[in-house]
PDB file of C-alpha atoms and ligand atoms in Angstrom:
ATOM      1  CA  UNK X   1      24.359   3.071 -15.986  1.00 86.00           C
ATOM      2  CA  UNK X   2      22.494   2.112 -12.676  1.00 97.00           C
ATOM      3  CA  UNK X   3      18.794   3.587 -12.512  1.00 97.00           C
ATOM      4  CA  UNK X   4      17.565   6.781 -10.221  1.00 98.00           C
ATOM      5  CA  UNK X   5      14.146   5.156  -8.809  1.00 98.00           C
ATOM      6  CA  UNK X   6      11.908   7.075  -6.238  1.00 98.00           C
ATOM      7  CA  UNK X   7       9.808   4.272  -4.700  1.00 98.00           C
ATOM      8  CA  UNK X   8       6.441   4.818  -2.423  1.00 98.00           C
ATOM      9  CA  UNK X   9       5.373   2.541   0.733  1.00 98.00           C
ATOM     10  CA  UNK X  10       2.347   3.128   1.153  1.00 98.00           C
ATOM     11  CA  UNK X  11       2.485   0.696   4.138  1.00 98.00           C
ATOM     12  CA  UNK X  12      -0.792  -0.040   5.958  1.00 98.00           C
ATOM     13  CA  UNK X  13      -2.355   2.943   4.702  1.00 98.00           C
ATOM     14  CA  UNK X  14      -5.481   4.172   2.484  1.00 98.00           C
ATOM     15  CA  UNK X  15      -8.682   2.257   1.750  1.00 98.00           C
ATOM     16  CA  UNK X  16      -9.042   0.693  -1.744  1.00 98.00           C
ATOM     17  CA  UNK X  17     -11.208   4.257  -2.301  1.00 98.00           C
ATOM     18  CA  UNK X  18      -8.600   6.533  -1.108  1.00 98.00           C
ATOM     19  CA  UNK X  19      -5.687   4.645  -2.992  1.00 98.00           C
ATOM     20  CA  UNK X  20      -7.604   4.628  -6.201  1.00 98.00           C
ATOM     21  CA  UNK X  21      -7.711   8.768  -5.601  1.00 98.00           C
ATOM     22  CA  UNK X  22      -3.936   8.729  -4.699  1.00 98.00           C
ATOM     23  CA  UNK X  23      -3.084   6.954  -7.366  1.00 98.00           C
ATOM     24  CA  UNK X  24      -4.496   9.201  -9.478  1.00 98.00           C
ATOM     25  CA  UNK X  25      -3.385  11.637  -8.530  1.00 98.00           C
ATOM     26  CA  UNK X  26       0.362  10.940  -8.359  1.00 98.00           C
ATOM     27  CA  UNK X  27       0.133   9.151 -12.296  1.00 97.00           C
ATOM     28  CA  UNK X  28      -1.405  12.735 -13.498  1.00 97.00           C
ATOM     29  CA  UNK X  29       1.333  14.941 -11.480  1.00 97.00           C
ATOM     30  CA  UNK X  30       4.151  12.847 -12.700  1.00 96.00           C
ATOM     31  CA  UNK X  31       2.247  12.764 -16.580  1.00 94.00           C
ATOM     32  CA  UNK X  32       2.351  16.386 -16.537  1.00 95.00           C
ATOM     33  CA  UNK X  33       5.555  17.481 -15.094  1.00 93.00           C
ATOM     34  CA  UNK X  34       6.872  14.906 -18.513  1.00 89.00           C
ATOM     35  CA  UNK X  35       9.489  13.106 -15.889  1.00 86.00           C
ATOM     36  CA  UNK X  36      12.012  11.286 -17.848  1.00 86.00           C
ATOM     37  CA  UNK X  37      15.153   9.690 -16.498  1.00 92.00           C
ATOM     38  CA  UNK X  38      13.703   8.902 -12.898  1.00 96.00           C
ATOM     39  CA  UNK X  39      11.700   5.873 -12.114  1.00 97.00           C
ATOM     40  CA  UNK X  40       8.610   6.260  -9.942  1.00 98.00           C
ATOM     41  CA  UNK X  41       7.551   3.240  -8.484  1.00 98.00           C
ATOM     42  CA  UNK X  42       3.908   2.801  -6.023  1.00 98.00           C
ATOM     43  CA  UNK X  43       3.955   0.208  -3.640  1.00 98.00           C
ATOM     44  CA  UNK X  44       0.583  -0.707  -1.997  1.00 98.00           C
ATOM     45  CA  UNK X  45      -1.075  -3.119   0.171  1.00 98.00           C
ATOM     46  CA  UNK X  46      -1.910  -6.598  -1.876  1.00 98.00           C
ATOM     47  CA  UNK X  47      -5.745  -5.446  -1.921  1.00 98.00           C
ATOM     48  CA  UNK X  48      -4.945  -2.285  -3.891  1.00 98.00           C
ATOM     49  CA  UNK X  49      -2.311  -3.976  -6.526  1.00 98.00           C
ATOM     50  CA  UNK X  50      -4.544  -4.509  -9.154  1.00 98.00           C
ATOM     51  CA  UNK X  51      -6.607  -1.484  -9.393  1.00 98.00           C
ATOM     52  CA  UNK X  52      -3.876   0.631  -8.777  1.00 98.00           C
ATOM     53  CA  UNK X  53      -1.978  -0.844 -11.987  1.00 98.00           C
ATOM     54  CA  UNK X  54      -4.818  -0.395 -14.073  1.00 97.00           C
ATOM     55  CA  UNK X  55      -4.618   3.516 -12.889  1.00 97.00           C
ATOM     56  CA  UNK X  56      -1.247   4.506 -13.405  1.00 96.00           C
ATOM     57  CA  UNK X  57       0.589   4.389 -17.063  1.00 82.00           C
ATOM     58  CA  UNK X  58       3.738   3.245 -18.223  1.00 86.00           C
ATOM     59  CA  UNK X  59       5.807   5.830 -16.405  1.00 86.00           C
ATOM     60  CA  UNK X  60       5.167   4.268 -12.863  1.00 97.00           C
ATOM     61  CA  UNK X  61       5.765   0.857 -11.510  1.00 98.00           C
ATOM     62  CA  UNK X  62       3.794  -0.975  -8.884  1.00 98.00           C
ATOM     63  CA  UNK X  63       4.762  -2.663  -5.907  1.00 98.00           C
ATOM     64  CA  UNK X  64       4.077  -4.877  -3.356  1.00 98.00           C
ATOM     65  CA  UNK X  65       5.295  -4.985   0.147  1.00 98.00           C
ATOM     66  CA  UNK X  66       6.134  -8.283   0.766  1.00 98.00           C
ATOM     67  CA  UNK X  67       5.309 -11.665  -0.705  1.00 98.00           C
ATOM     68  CA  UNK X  68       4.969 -15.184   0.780  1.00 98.00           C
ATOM     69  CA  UNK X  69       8.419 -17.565   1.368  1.00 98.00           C
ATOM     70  CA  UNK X  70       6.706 -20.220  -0.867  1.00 98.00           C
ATOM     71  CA  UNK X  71       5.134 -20.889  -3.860  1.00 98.00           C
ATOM     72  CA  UNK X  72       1.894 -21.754  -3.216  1.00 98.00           C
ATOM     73  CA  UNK X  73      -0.423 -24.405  -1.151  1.00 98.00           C
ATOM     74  CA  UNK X  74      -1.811 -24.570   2.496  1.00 98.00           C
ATOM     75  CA  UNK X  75      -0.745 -20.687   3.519  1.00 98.00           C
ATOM     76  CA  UNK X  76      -3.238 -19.281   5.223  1.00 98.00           C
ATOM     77  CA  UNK X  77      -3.129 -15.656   4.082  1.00 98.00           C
ATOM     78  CA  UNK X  78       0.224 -15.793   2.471  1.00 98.00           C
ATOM     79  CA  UNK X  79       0.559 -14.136  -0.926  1.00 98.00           C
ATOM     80  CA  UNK X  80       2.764 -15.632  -3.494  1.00 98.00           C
ATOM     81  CA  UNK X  81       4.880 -13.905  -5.933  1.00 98.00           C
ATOM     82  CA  UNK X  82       2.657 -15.411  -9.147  1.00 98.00           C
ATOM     83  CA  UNK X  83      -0.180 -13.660  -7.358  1.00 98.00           C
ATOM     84  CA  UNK X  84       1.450 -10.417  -6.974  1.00 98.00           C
ATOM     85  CA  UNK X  85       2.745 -10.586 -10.860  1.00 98.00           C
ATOM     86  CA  UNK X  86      -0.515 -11.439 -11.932  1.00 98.00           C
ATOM     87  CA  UNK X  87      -1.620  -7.858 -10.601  1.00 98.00           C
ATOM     88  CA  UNK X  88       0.589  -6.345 -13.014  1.00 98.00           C
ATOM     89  CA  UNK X  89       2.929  -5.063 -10.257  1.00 98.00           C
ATOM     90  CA  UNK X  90       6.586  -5.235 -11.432  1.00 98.00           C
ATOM     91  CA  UNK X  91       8.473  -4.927  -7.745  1.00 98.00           C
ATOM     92  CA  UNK X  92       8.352  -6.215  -4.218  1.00 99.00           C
ATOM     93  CA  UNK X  93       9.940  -4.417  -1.266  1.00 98.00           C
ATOM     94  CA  UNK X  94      11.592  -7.308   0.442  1.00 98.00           C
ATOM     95  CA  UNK X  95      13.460  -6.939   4.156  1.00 98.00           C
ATOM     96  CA  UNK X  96      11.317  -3.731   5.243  1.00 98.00           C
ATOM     97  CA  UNK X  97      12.697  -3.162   9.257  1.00 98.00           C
ATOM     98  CA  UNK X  98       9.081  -3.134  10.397  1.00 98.00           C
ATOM     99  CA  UNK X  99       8.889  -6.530   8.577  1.00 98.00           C
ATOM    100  CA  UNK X 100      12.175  -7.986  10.030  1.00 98.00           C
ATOM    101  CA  UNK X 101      11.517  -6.441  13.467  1.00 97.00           C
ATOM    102  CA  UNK X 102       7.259  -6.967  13.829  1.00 98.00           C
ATOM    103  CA  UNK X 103       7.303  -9.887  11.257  1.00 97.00           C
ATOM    104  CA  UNK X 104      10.259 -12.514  12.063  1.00 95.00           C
ATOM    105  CA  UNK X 105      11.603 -11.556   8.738  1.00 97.00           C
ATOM    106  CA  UNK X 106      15.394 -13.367   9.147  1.00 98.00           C
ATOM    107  CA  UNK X 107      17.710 -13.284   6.372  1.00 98.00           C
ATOM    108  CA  UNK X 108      16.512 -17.130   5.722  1.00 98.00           C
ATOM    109  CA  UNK X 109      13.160 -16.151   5.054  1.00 98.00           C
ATOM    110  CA  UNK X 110      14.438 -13.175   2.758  1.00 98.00           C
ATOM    111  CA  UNK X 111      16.863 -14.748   0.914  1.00 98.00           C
ATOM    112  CA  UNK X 112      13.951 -17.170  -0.004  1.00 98.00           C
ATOM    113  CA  UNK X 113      11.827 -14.715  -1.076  1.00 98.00           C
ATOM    114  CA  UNK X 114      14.285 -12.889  -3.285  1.00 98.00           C
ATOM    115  CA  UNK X 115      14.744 -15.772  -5.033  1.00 98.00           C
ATOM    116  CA  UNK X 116      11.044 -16.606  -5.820  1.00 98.00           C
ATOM    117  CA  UNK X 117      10.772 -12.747  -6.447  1.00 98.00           C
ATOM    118  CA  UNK X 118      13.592 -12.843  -9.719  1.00 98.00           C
ATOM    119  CA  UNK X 119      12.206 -16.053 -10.720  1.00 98.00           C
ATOM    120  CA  UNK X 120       8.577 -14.862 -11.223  1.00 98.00           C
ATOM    121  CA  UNK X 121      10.112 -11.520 -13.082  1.00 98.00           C
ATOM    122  CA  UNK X 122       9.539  -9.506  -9.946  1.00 98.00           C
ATOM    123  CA  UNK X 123      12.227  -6.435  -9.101  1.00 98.00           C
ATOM    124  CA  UNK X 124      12.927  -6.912  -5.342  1.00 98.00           C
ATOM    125  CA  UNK X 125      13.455  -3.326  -3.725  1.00 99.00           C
ATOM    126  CA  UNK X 126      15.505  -5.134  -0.424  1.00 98.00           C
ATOM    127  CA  UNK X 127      15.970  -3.167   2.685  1.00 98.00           C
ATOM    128  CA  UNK X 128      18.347  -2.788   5.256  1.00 98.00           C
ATOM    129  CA  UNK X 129      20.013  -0.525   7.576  1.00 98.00           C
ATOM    130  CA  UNK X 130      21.062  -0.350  11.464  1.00 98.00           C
ATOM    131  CA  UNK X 131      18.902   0.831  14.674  1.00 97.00           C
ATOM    132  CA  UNK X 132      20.426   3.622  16.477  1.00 97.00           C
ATOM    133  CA  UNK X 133      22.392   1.770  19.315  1.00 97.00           C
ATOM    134  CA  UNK X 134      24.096   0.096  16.624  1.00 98.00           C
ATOM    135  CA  UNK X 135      25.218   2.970  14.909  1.00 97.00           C
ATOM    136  CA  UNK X 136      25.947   5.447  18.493  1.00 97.00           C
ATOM    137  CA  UNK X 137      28.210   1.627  18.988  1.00 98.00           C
ATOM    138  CA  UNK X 138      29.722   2.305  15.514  1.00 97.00           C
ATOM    139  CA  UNK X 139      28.553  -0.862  14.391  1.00 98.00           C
ATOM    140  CA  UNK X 140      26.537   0.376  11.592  1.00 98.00           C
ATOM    141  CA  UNK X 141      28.821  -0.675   8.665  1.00 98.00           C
ATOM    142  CA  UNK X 142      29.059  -4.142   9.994  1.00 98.00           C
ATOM    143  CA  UNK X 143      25.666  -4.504  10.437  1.00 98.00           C
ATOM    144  CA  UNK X 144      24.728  -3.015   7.164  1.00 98.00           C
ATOM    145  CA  UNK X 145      27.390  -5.245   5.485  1.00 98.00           C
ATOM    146  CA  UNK X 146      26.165  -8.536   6.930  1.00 98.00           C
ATOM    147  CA  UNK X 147      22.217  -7.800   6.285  1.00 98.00           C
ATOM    148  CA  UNK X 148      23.214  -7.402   2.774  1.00 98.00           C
ATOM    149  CA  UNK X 149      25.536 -10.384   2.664  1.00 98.00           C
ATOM    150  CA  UNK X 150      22.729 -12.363   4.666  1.00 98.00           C
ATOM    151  CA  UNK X 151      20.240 -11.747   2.319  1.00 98.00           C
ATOM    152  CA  UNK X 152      21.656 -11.689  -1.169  1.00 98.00           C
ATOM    153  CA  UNK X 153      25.169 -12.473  -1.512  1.00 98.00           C
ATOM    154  CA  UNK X 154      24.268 -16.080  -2.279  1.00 98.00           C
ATOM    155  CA  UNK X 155      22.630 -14.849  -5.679  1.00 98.00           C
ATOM    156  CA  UNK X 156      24.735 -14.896  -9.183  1.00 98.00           C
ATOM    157  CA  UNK X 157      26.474 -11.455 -10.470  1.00 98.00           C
ATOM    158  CA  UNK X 158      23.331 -11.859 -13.020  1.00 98.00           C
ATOM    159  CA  UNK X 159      20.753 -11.872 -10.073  1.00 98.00           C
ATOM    160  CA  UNK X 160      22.438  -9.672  -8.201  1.00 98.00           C
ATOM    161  CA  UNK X 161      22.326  -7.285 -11.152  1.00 98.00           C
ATOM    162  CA  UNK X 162      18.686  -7.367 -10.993  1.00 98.00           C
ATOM    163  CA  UNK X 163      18.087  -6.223  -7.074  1.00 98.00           C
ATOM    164  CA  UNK X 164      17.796  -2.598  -6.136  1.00 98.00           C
ATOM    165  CA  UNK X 165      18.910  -1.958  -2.705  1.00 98.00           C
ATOM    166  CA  UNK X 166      17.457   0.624  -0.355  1.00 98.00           C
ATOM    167  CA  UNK X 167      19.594   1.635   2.800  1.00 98.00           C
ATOM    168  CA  UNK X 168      17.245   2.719   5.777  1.00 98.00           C
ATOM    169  CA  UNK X 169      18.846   3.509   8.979  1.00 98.00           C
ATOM    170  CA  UNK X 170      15.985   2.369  11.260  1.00 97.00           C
ATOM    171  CA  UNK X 171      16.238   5.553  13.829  1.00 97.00           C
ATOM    172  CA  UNK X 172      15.186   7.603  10.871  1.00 96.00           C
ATOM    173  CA  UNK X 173      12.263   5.624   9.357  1.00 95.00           C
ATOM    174  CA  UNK X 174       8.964   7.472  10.597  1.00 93.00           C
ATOM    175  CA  UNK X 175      10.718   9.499  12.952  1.00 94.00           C
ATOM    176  CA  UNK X 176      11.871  12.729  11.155  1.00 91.00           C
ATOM    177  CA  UNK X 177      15.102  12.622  11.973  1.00 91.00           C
ATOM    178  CA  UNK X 178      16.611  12.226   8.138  1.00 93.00           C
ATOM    179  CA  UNK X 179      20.323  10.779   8.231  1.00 94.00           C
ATOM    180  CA  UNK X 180      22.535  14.053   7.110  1.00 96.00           C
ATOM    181  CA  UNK X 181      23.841  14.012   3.268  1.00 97.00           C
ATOM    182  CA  UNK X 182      27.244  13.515   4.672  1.00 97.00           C
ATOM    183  CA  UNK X 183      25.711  10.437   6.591  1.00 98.00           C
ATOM    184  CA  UNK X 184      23.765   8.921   3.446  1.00 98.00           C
ATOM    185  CA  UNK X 185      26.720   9.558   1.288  1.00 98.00           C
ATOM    186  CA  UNK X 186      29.285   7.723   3.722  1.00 98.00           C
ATOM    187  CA  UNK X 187      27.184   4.974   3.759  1.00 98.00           C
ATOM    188  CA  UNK X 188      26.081   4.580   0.555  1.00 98.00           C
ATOM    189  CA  UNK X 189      29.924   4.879  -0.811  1.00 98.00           C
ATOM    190  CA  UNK X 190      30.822   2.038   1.499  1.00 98.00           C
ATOM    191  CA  UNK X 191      27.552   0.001   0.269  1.00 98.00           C
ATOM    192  CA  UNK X 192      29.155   0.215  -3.390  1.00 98.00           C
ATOM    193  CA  UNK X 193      32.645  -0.451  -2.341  1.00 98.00           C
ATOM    194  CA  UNK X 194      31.030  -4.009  -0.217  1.00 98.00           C
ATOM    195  CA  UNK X 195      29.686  -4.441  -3.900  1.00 98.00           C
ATOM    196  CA  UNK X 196      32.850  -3.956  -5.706  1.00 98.00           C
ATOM    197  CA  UNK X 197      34.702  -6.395  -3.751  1.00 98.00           C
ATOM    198  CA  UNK X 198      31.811  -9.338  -3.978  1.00 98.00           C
ATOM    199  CA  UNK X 199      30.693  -8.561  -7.470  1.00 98.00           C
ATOM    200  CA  UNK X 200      33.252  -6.225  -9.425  1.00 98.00           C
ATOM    201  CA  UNK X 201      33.235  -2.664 -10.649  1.00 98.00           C
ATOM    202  CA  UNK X 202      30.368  -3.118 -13.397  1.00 98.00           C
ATOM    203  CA  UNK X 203      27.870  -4.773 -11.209  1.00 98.00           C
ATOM    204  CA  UNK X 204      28.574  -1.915  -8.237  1.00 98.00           C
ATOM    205  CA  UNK X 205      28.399   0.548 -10.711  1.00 98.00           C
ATOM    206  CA  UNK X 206      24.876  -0.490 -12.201  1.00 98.00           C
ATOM    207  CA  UNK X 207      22.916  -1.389  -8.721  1.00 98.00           C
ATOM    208  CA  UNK X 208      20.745   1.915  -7.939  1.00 98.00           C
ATOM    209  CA  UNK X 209      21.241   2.097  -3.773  1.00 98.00           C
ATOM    210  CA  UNK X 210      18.312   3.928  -2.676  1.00 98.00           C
ATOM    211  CA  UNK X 211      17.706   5.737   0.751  1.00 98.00           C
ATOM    212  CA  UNK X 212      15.051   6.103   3.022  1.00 98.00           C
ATOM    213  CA  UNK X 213      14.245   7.817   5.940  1.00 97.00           C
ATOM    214  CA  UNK X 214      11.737  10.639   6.978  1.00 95.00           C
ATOM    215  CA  UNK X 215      12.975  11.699   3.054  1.00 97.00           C
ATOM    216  CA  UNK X 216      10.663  15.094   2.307  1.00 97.00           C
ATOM    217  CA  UNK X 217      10.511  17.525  -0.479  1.00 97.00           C
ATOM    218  CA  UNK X 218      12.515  19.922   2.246  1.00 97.00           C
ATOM    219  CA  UNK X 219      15.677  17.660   2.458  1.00 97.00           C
ATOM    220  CA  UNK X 220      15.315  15.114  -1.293  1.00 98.00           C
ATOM    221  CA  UNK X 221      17.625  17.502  -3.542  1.00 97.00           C
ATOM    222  CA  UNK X 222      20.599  17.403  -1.202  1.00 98.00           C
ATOM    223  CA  UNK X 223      20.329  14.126   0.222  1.00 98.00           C
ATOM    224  CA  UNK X 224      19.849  12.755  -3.834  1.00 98.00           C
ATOM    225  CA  UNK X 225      22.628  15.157  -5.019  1.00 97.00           C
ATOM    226  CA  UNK X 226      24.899  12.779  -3.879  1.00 98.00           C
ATOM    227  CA  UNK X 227      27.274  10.777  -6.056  1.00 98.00           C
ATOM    228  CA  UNK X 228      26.393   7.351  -4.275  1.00 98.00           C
ATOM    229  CA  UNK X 229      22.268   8.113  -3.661  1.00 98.00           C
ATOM    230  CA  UNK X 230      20.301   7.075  -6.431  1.00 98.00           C
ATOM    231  CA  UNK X 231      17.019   7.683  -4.997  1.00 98.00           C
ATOM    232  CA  UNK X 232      14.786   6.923  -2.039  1.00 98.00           C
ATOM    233  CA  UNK X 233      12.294   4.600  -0.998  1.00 98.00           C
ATOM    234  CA  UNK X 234       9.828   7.342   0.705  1.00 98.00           C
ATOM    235  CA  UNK X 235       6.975   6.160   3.091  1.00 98.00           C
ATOM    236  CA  UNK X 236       5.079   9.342   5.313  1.00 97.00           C
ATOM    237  CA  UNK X 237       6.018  11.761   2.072  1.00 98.00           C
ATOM    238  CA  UNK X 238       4.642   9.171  -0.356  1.00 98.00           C
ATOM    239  CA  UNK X 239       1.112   9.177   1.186  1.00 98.00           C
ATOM    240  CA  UNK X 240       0.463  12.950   0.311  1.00 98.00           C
ATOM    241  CA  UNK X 241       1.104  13.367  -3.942  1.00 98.00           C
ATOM    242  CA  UNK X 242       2.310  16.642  -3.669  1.00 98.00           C
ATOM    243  CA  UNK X 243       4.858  15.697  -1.625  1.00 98.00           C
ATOM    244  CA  UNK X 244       5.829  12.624  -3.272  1.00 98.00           C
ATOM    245  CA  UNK X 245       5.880  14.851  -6.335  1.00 98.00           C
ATOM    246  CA  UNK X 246       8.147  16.868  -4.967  1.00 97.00           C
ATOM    247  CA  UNK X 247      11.000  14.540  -3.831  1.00 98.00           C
ATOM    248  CA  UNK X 248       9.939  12.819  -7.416  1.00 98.00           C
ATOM    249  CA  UNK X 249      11.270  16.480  -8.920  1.00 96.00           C
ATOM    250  CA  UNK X 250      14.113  16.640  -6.389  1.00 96.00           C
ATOM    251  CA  UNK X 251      16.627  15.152  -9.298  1.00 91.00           C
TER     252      UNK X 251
HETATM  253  C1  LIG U 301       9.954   3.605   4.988  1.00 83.39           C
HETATM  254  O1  LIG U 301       9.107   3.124   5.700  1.00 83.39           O
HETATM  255  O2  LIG U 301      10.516   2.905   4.122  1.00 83.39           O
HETATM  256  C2  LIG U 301      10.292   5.014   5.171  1.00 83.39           C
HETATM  257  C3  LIG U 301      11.391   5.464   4.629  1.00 83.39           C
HETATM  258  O3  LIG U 301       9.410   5.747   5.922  1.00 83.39           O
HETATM  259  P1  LIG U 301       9.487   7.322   6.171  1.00 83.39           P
HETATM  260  O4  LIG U 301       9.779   7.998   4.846  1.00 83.39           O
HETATM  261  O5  LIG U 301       8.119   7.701   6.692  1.00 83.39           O
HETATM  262  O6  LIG U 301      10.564   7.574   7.159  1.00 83.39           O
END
């Protein structure tokens, strides 16, 4: 049965210093509360990777939040998915909409990176999800559809297998407007059923479909009570370790 995975972005955020403290802090909240069944997952800037992996223990994963198109060579500043696995980090968030909208981050580029990312033994966390004209134009399940199709429906029912998606409307990333449970659910149901058809029940049934989205302590329990929400990739609310505690609890 598919995983329920809470997932940080830490974004461009916190010093080497200050994510060292955070770190901490969020590995000995989650070792004490004993959390079983849910996994917590960290994702930093490159710089922090490795300390931060030598912080936390086995019940959180690291990740990074993007990773070059290419292997490796004459990349000025690009990091490479060896790099980021030699850190110890076990994920990469792939298709972020600040990377596809400030970054050029096309579905060529992505679908590049997803594939270096599941040959190195990295867990992509891939993003998508519609800006608000497109959904107030009821175009949001068409766009939704073809980002994922775009980006990963070239990969094998194994590869595919190994992907966790996260849906984030981009009117609600940052903004604190948190799509409604009836919203996330809707969308998240039609997300499997776009699986079902491609890859067949079993596959569908086993891909954890994360949401994100000004998600808070306040609104995690009902938004994750949902039959089709397996979790939520969390940025603002993952900076602070109470409240990423919190939504971490909201199961
Ligand atoms: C995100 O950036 O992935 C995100 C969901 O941000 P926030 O929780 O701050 O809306």
């Amino acid at each position: 049965m598919r995983k329920k995975i809470v997932a940080g972005n830490w974004k461009m955020n916190n010093t080497i210093e200050e994510g060292i403290v955070l770190a901490g802090q969020i590995n000995d909240l989650v070792e004490k509360a004993g959390i079983n069944g849910v996994d917590v997952v960290i994702g930093t800037p490159f710089v922090h990777l490795t300390e931060v992996n030598k912080i936390v223990g086995d019940k959180i994963g690291v990740a990074a939040q993007n990773c070059a198109d290419e292997t490796s060579g004459a990349y000025t500043g690009e990091v490479s998915v060896s790099m980021i696995k030699s850190t110890g980090s076990k994920y990469v968030i792939l298709g972020h909409s600040e990377r596809r909208e400030y970054y050029n981050e096309t579905s060529e580029k992505l679908v590049k990176k997803v594939k270096l990312s599941l040959e190195s033994g990295l867990t992509p966390i891939f993003c998508f999800g519609e800006v608000l004209e497109e959904r107030q134009s009821e175009k949001h399940f068409d766009v939704v559809k073809g980002q994922i199709a775009d980006g990963l429906f070239n990969l094998s029912a194994e590869d595919f297998g190994k992907v966790v998606l996260a849906y984030e409307p981009v009117w609600a990333i940052g903004t604190g407007v948190t799509a409604s449970s009836d919203q996330a659910q809707e969308m998240h149901a039609f997300i499997r059923k776009t699986l079902i058809e491609k890859y067949g029940q079993e596959v569908a049934d086993n891909t954890s479909i994360l949401y994100g989205g000004s998600c808070k302590p306040s609104n995690a329990k009902e938004l994750f009570a949902n039959a089709d929400v397996d979790g939520g990739l969390i940025g603002g609310a993952s900076l602070q370790a109470e409240d990423f505690m919190g939504i971490i609890s909201a199961f």
